[in-house]
């Protein structure tokens, strides 16, 4: 919400009283990586008015040619965080603007545009993002390994010894989450060795996306303090579980705050309203295109496999399908209903971009009354091809190229994001695919150099 001159003055005074000496307005590039300048507190008022200028051409996914006017960043003064580890610095999320108008290639602006569409329909959008992350050690050769040499369990999920072994980092991250008022309600050792999950309370989508960006920033910092590496890379190890960032979504009535997805009279028994089913119908209609935003890297598709190099199922979704508490679907309705969870999203996600597209797809489902058919309750990994086709279940894209092609060819994407932002995403992701595809890996050398 735009602040008055008086409110900005009071904020500046409050920050000075708290010991803040520098402010950073953090917008993100196409990958969701935070960018910005640092401004001394004495220039806070100018910063709030958009004084900081940026060459968009120098950043991934923000368009522009070298001769074009510069972008500015407008900090969101409702989202200020005083860095717990360096209280002289105040962090705040920011939007990009161009010549005084919101910049359409800013993914945070794109999300705000779709939120405005939802509001026009009487809806607000709540989002909870599950934060999975590996805590690792960098070896001298550049490789990543598990810090605790004794953490060798084949199935380490919920392992308490592995949890306590990394308690110093876990405690710093957890304490910061609660200090910031995000309400951490659960954390555990996840399914990969030295992989952990933090679950804090959902919020409106813009707030949740801001928090996700800050979580990555904060978790990495605390790992560096301990000489370790925190990574949300989707699949750092071929034989260990990948890193998800599941999106838990629901709509609420803007007037009453009531959860529109909740229903105790659901005839399908999932606790979901008809509006919720229509929302899922929209997600599935565009599921293959959405996958590029939810899983945006080459590495992402080494997670989205049934099993891969692991000796047990990966639990990652490979089908464009939905069901109840069934993790072989890409969309599930957790026990108790009232929300749906997209399980495609991984730790490399740009949350603003993915949330904008997911919400737009769900709203289309509601407008067009798209019913997703009956939920799939069995193990989809095990059904036959004939059964899969009979149910109308498509595979999700199996590599980044396939996902980007689906993204590019679906008119819904351009209608939601605009041509310029869509084209920027496609350009950078095709570059990523081509660089990967042309790279000669160690696997290829070992496989082929002595055969031929």
Coordinates of N, CA and C in Angstrom, one line a residue, residues 128-270:
X128 N 1.0 -21.2 0.5 CA 2.0 -21.7 1.4 C 3.0 -22.5 0.6
X129 N 4.3 -22.2 0.8 CA 5.4 -22.9 0.0 C 6.2 -23.7 1.0
X130 N 6.3 -25.0 0.7 CA 7.1 -25.8 1.6 C 8.6 -25.7 1.2
X131 N 9.4 -25.4 2.1 CA 10.8 -25.1 1.8 C 11.7 -26.3 2.1
X132 N 12.1 -27.0 1.1 CA 13.1 -28.1 1.3 C 14.4 -27.6 0.8
X133 N 15.5 -28.1 1.5 CA 16.8 -27.5 1.3 C 17.9 -28.5 1.8
X134 N 18.9 -28.6 1.0 CA 20.1 -29.5 1.4 C 21.1 -28.6 2.1
X135 N 21.7 -29.1 3.2 CA 22.9 -28.5 3.8 C 24.1 -29.4 3.5
X136 N 25.1 -28.9 2.8 CA 26.1 -29.7 2.3 C 27.5 -29.0 2.5
X137 N 28.5 -29.8 2.2 CA 29.9 -29.3 2.3 C 30.6 -29.3 0.9
X138 N 31.3 -28.2 0.7 CA 32.0 -28.1 -0.6 C 33.4 -28.7 -0.5
X139 N 33.7 -29.7 -1.3 CA 35.0 -30.3 -1.3 C 36.0 -29.5 -2.1
X140 N 37.3 -29.8 -2.0 CA 38.3 -29.1 -2.7 C 38.2 -29.2 -4.2
X141 N 37.7 -30.3 -4.7 CA 37.5 -30.4 -6.1 C 36.2 -29.7 -6.6
X142 N 35.5 -29.1 -5.7 CA 34.3 -28.4 -6.1 C 33.0 -29.2 -5.9
X143 N 33.1 -30.5 -5.6 CA 32.0 -31.3 -5.4 C 31.3 -31.1 -4.1
X144 N 30.0 -31.5 -4.0 CA 29.2 -31.3 -2.8 C 29.0 -32.7 -2.2
X145 N 29.2 -32.7 -0.8 CA 29.0 -33.9 -0.1 C 28.2 -33.6 1.2
X146 N 27.7 -34.7 1.8 CA 27.0 -34.6 3.1 C 28.0 -34.2 4.2
X147 N 27.8 -33.2 5.0 CA 28.8 -32.8 6.0 C 29.1 -33.9 7.0
X148 N 28.0 -34.6 7.5 CA 28.2 -35.6 8.5 C 28.5 -36.9 7.8
X149 N 29.7 -37.4 7.9 CA 30.1 -38.7 7.3 C 29.3 -39.9 7.7
X150 N 28.7 -39.7 8.9 CA 27.9 -40.9 9.5 C 26.5 -40.9 9.0
X151 N 26.1 -39.8 8.2 CA 24.7 -39.7 7.7 C 24.6 -40.5 6.4
X152 N 24.5 -41.9 6.6 CA 24.6 -42.8 5.4 C 23.3 -43.6 5.3
X153 N 22.3 -43.3 6.0 CA 21.1 -44.1 6.0 C 20.5 -44.2 4.6
X154 N 20.0 -45.3 4.2 CA 19.4 -45.5 2.9 C 18.1 -44.7 2.8
X155 N 17.4 -44.7 3.9 CA 16.1 -43.9 4.0 C 16.2 -43.0 5.2
X156 N 16.8 -41.8 5.1 CA 17.0 -41.0 6.3 C 15.9 -40.1 6.7
X157 N 14.7 -40.3 6.0 CA 13.6 -39.4 6.3 C 13.2 -39.4 7.7
X158 N 13.0 -38.3 8.4 CA 12.6 -38.1 9.8 C 13.7 -38.6 10.7
X159 N 14.9 -38.8 10.2 CA 16.0 -39.2 11.1 C 16.4 -38.2 12.1
X160 N 16.3 -38.5 13.4 CA 16.6 -37.5 14.5 C 18.1 -37.3 14.7
X161 N 18.9 -38.3 14.5 CA 20.3 -38.2 14.6 C 20.9 -37.2 13.6
X162 N 20.4 -37.4 12.3 CA 20.8 -36.5 11.3 C 20.3 -35.0 11.5
X163 N 19.2 -34.9 12.1 CA 18.6 -33.6 12.5 C 19.5 -32.9 13.5
X164 N 19.7 -33.6 14.6 CA 20.5 -33.0 15.7 C 21.9 -32.7 15.3
X165 N 22.5 -33.5 14.4 CA 23.8 -33.3 13.9 C 24.0 -31.9 13.2
X166 N 22.9 -31.4 12.7 CA 23.0 -30.1 12.0 C 22.2 -29.0 12.8
X167 N 22.1 -29.2 14.1 CA 21.1 -28.4 14.8 C 21.6 -26.9 14.9
X168 N 22.9 -26.6 14.8 CA 23.3 -25.2 14.9 C 22.7 -24.4 13.7
X169 N 22.8 -25.0 12.5 CA 22.2 -24.3 11.4 C 20.7 -24.3 11.4
X170 N 20.1 -25.4 11.7 CA 18.6 -25.5 11.8 C 18.1 -24.5 12.9
X171 N 18.7 -24.4 14.0 CA 18.3 -23.5 15.0 C 18.3 -22.0 14.5
X172 N 19.4 -21.7 13.8 CA 19.5 -20.3 13.3 C 18.4 -20.0 12.3
X173 N 18.2 -20.9 11.4 CA 17.1 -20.7 10.4 C 15.7 -20.6 11.1
X174 N 15.5 -21.6 12.0 CA 14.2 -21.7 12.6 C 13.9 -20.5 13.5
X175 N 14.9 -20.1 14.3 CA 14.8 -18.9 15.1 C 14.5 -17.6 14.4
X176 N 15.1 -17.5 13.2 CA 14.9 -16.3 12.4 C 13.5 -16.3 11.8
X177 N 13.0 -17.5 11.3 CA 11.7 -17.6 10.8 C 10.7 -17.1 11.9
X178 N 10.8 -17.6 13.1 CA 9.9 -17.2 14.1 C 10.1 -15.7 14.6
X179 N 11.3 -15.3 14.6 CA 11.6 -13.9 14.9 C 10.9 -12.9 13.9
X180 N 10.8 -13.4 12.7 CA 10.2 -12.6 11.6 C 8.7 -12.7 11.7
X181 N 8.1 -13.5 12.5 CA 6.7 -13.7 12.6 C 6.0 -14.5 11.6
X182 N 6.8 -15.4 11.0 CA 6.3 -16.3 9.9 C 5.6 -17.5 10.5
X183 N 5.7 -17.8 11.8 CA 5.1 -18.9 12.5 C 5.5 -20.3 11.9
X184 N 6.7 -20.7 12.2 CA 7.2 -22.0 11.9 C 6.5 -23.0 12.7
X185 N 5.8 -24.0 12.0 CA 5.0 -25.0 12.7 C 5.6 -26.4 12.6
X186 N 6.6 -26.6 11.8 CA 7.2 -27.9 11.7 C 8.5 -27.9 10.9
X187 N 9.4 -28.7 11.3 CA 10.7 -28.9 10.5 C 11.1 -30.3 10.7
X188 N 11.8 -30.9 9.8 CA 12.3 -32.3 9.9 C 13.4 -32.6 9.0
X189 N 14.1 -33.7 9.2 CA 15.1 -34.2 8.3 C 14.3 -34.9 7.2
X190 N 14.6 -34.5 5.9 CA 13.8 -34.9 4.8 C 14.4 -36.3 4.3
X191 N 13.9 -36.6 3.0 CA 14.2 -38.0 2.5 C 15.6 -38.1 1.9
X192 N 16.3 -37.0 1.7 CA 17.7 -37.1 1.3 C 18.7 -36.9 2.5
X193 N 19.9 -37.5 2.4 CA 20.8 -37.3 3.5 C 21.2 -35.8 3.6
X194 N 21.1 -35.2 4.8 CA 21.3 -33.8 5.1 C 20.4 -32.9 4.3
X195 N 19.1 -33.4 4.1 CA 18.1 -32.5 3.4 C 17.0 -32.3 4.5
X196 N 16.6 -31.0 4.6 CA 15.6 -30.6 5.6 C 14.5 -29.8 5.0
X197 N 13.4 -29.8 5.8 CA 12.2 -29.1 5.3 C 11.7 -28.2 6.4
X198 N 11.4 -26.9 6.1 CA 10.8 -25.9 7.0 C 9.4 -25.6 6.5
X199 N 8.5 -25.7 7.4 CA 7.1 -25.4 7.0 C 6.6 -24.2 7.9
X200 N 6.3 -23.1 7.3 CA 5.8 -22.0 8.1 C 4.4 -21.6 7.5
X201 N 3.7 -20.8 8.3 CA 2.2 -20.6 8.0 C 2.1 -19.9 6.6
X202 N 1.0 -20.3 5.9 CA 0.7 -19.7 4.6 C 0.3 -18.2 4.9
X203 N 0.3 -17.5 3.8 CA -0.1 -16.1 3.8 C -0.6 -15.7 2.5
X204 N -1.0 -14.4 2.3 CA -1.4 -14.0 0.9 C -0.2 -14.3 0.0
X205 N -0.5 -14.5 -1.3 CA 0.5 -15.0 -2.2 C 1.7 -14.1 -2.3
X206 N 1.5 -12.8 -2.4 CA 2.6 -11.9 -2.5 C 3.5 -12.0 -1.3
X207 N 3.0 -12.0 -0.1 CA 3.8 -12.1 1.1 C 4.6 -13.4 1.1
X208 N 3.9 -14.5 0.7 CA 4.6 -15.8 0.7 C 5.7 -15.9 -0.3
X209 N 5.5 -15.3 -1.4 CA 6.6 -15.3 -2.4 C 7.8 -14.4 -1.9
X210 N 7.5 -13.3 -1.3 CA 8.6 -12.5 -0.7 C 9.3 -13.2 0.3
X211 N 8.6 -14.0 1.1 CA 9.3 -14.8 2.2 C 10.1 -15.9 1.6
X212 N 9.7 -16.5 0.6 CA 10.4 -17.6 0.0 C 11.8 -17.0 -0.6
X213 N 11.8 -15.9 -1.2 CA 13.0 -15.3 -1.7 C 13.9 -15.0 -0.5
X214 N 13.4 -14.4 0.5 CA 14.2 -14.1 1.7 C 14.7 -15.4 2.4
X215 N 13.9 -16.4 2.4 CA 14.3 -17.7 3.0 C 15.6 -18.2 2.3
X216 N 15.6 -18.3 1.0 CA 16.8 -18.8 0.3 C 18.0 -17.9 0.7
X217 N 17.8 -16.6 0.7 CA 18.9 -15.7 1.0 C 19.4 -15.9 2.4
X218 N 18.5 -16.0 3.3 CA 18.9 -16.2 4.7 C 19.5 -17.6 5.0
X219 N 18.9 -18.6 4.5 CA 19.4 -20.0 4.7 C 20.8 -20.2 4.2
X220 N 21.1 -19.6 3.0 CA 22.4 -19.6 2.5 C 23.5 -18.9 3.3
X221 N 23.0 -17.7 3.8 CA 23.9 -16.9 4.7 C 24.3 -17.7 5.9
X222 N 23.4 -18.3 6.6 CA 23.7 -19.0 7.8 C 24.6 -20.2 7.6
X223 N 24.4 -20.9 6.4 CA 25.3 -22.0 6.0 C 26.7 -21.5 5.8
X224 N 26.9 -20.4 5.1 CA 28.2 -19.8 4.9 C 28.9 -19.5 6.3
X225 N 28.2 -19.0 7.2 CA 28.7 -18.8 8.6 C 29.4 -20.0 9.2
X226 N 28.9 -21.2 8.8 CA 29.4 -22.4 9.3 C 30.3 -23.1 8.4
X227 N 30.7 -22.5 7.3 CA 31.6 -23.1 6.3 C 30.9 -24.1 5.5
X228 N 29.5 -24.0 5.3 CA 28.8 -25.0 4.6 C 28.0 -24.4 3.4
X229 N 27.3 -25.2 2.7 CA 26.6 -24.7 1.5 C 25.1 -25.1 1.7
X230 N 24.2 -24.2 1.7 CA 22.8 -24.5 1.6 C 22.3 -24.3 0.2
X231 N 21.6 -25.4 -0.4 CA 21.2 -25.3 -1.7 C 19.8 -25.8 -1.9
X232 N 19.0 -25.1 -2.7 CA 17.7 -25.6 -3.1 C 17.7 -26.0 -4.5
X233 N 18.9 -26.4 -5.0 CA 19.0 -27.0 -6.4 C 18.1 -28.2 -6.4
X234 N 17.3 -28.4 -7.5 CA 16.3 -29.4 -7.5 C 16.8 -30.8 -7.3
X235 N 18.0 -31.1 -7.8 CA 18.5 -32.5 -7.8 C 20.0 -32.5 -7.7
X236 N 20.5 -32.3 -6.5 CA 22.0 -32.2 -6.3 C 22.7 -33.6 -6.4
X237 N 21.9 -34.7 -6.1 CA 22.4 -36.0 -6.2 C 21.5 -36.9 -7.0
X238 N 22.1 -37.7 -7.9 CA 21.2 -38.6 -8.7 C 20.5 -39.6 -7.9
X239 N 21.2 -40.1 -6.8 CA 20.6 -41.2 -6.1 C 19.9 -40.8 -4.8
X240 N 19.6 -39.5 -4.7 CA 18.9 -39.0 -3.5 C 17.7 -38.2 -3.9
X241 N 16.7 -38.0 -3.0 CA 15.5 -37.3 -3.3 C 15.8 -35.9 -3.7
X242 N 15.0 -35.4 -4.7 CA 15.1 -34.0 -5.1 C 14.5 -33.0 -4.1
X243 N 14.6 -31.8 -4.4 CA 14.2 -30.7 -3.6 C 13.0 -30.0 -4.1
X244 N 11.8 -30.2 -3.5 CA 10.6 -29.6 -3.9 C 10.3 -28.3 -3.2
X245 N 9.4 -27.5 -3.7 CA 8.9 -26.3 -3.1 C 7.4 -26.3 -3.3
X246 N 6.7 -27.3 -2.8 CA 5.3 -27.5 -3.1 C 4.5 -26.2 -2.8
X247 N 3.6 -25.9 -3.8 CA 2.7 -24.8 -3.6 C 1.3 -25.2 -3.1
X248 N 1.0 -24.8 -1.9 CA -0.3 -25.1 -1.3 C -1.2 -23.8 -1.5
X249 N -2.3 -24.0 -2.3 CA -3.1 -22.9 -2.8 C -4.6 -23.0 -2.4
X250 N -5.1 -21.8 -2.1 CA -6.6 -21.7 -1.9 C -7.0 -20.2 -2.1
X251 N -8.3 -20.1 -2.4 CA -8.8 -18.8 -2.6 C -9.7 -18.4 -1.4
X252 N -9.7 -17.1 -1.0 CA -10.6 -16.7 0.0 C -11.5 -15.6 -0.4
X253 N -12.6 -15.4 0.2 CA -13.5 -14.3 -0.1 C -13.0 -13.0 0.4
X254 N -12.8 -12.1 -0.5 CA -12.2 -10.8 -0.1 C -13.0 -10.0 0.9
X255 N -14.3 -10.2 0.9 CA -15.2 -9.5 1.8 C -15.2 -10.1 3.2
X256 N -15.3 -11.5 3.3 CA -15.4 -12.2 4.6 C -14.2 -12.8 5.1
X257 N -13.2 -13.1 4.2 CA -12.0 -13.8 4.5 C -12.2 -15.3 4.5
X258 N -13.4 -15.8 4.2 CA -13.7 -17.2 4.3 C -13.0 -18.0 3.2
X259 N -12.5 -19.2 3.5 CA -11.9 -20.1 2.6 C -12.9 -20.6 1.6
X260 N -12.8 -20.2 0.3 CA -13.8 -20.6 -0.7 C -13.6 -22.1 -1.1
X261 N -12.4 -22.7 -0.9 CA -12.2 -24.0 -1.3 C -12.7 -25.1 -0.2
X262 N -13.0 -24.7 1.0 CA -13.4 -25.6 2.0 C -14.8 -26.0 1.9
X263 N -15.1 -27.3 2.0 CA -16.4 -27.8 1.9 C -16.6 -29.1 2.7
X264 N -17.5 -29.2 3.6 CA -17.8 -30.4 4.4 C -18.8 -31.3 3.6
X265 N -19.4 -30.8 2.5 CA -20.4 -31.6 1.8 C -19.8 -32.0 0.4
X266 N -18.5 -32.1 0.3 CA -17.9 -32.5 -1.0 C -18.4 -34.0 -1.3
X267 N -19.1 -34.2 -2.4 CA -19.5 -35.6 -2.7 C -18.4 -36.5 -3.1
X268 N -17.2 -35.9 -3.5 CA -16.1 -36.7 -3.8 C -15.3 -37.1 -2.5
X269 N -15.6 -36.5 -1.4 CA -15.0 -36.8 -0.1 C -13.6 -36.2 0.1
X270 N -13.2 -35.2 -0.6 CA -11.9 -34.6 -0.4 C -11.9 -33.3 0.4

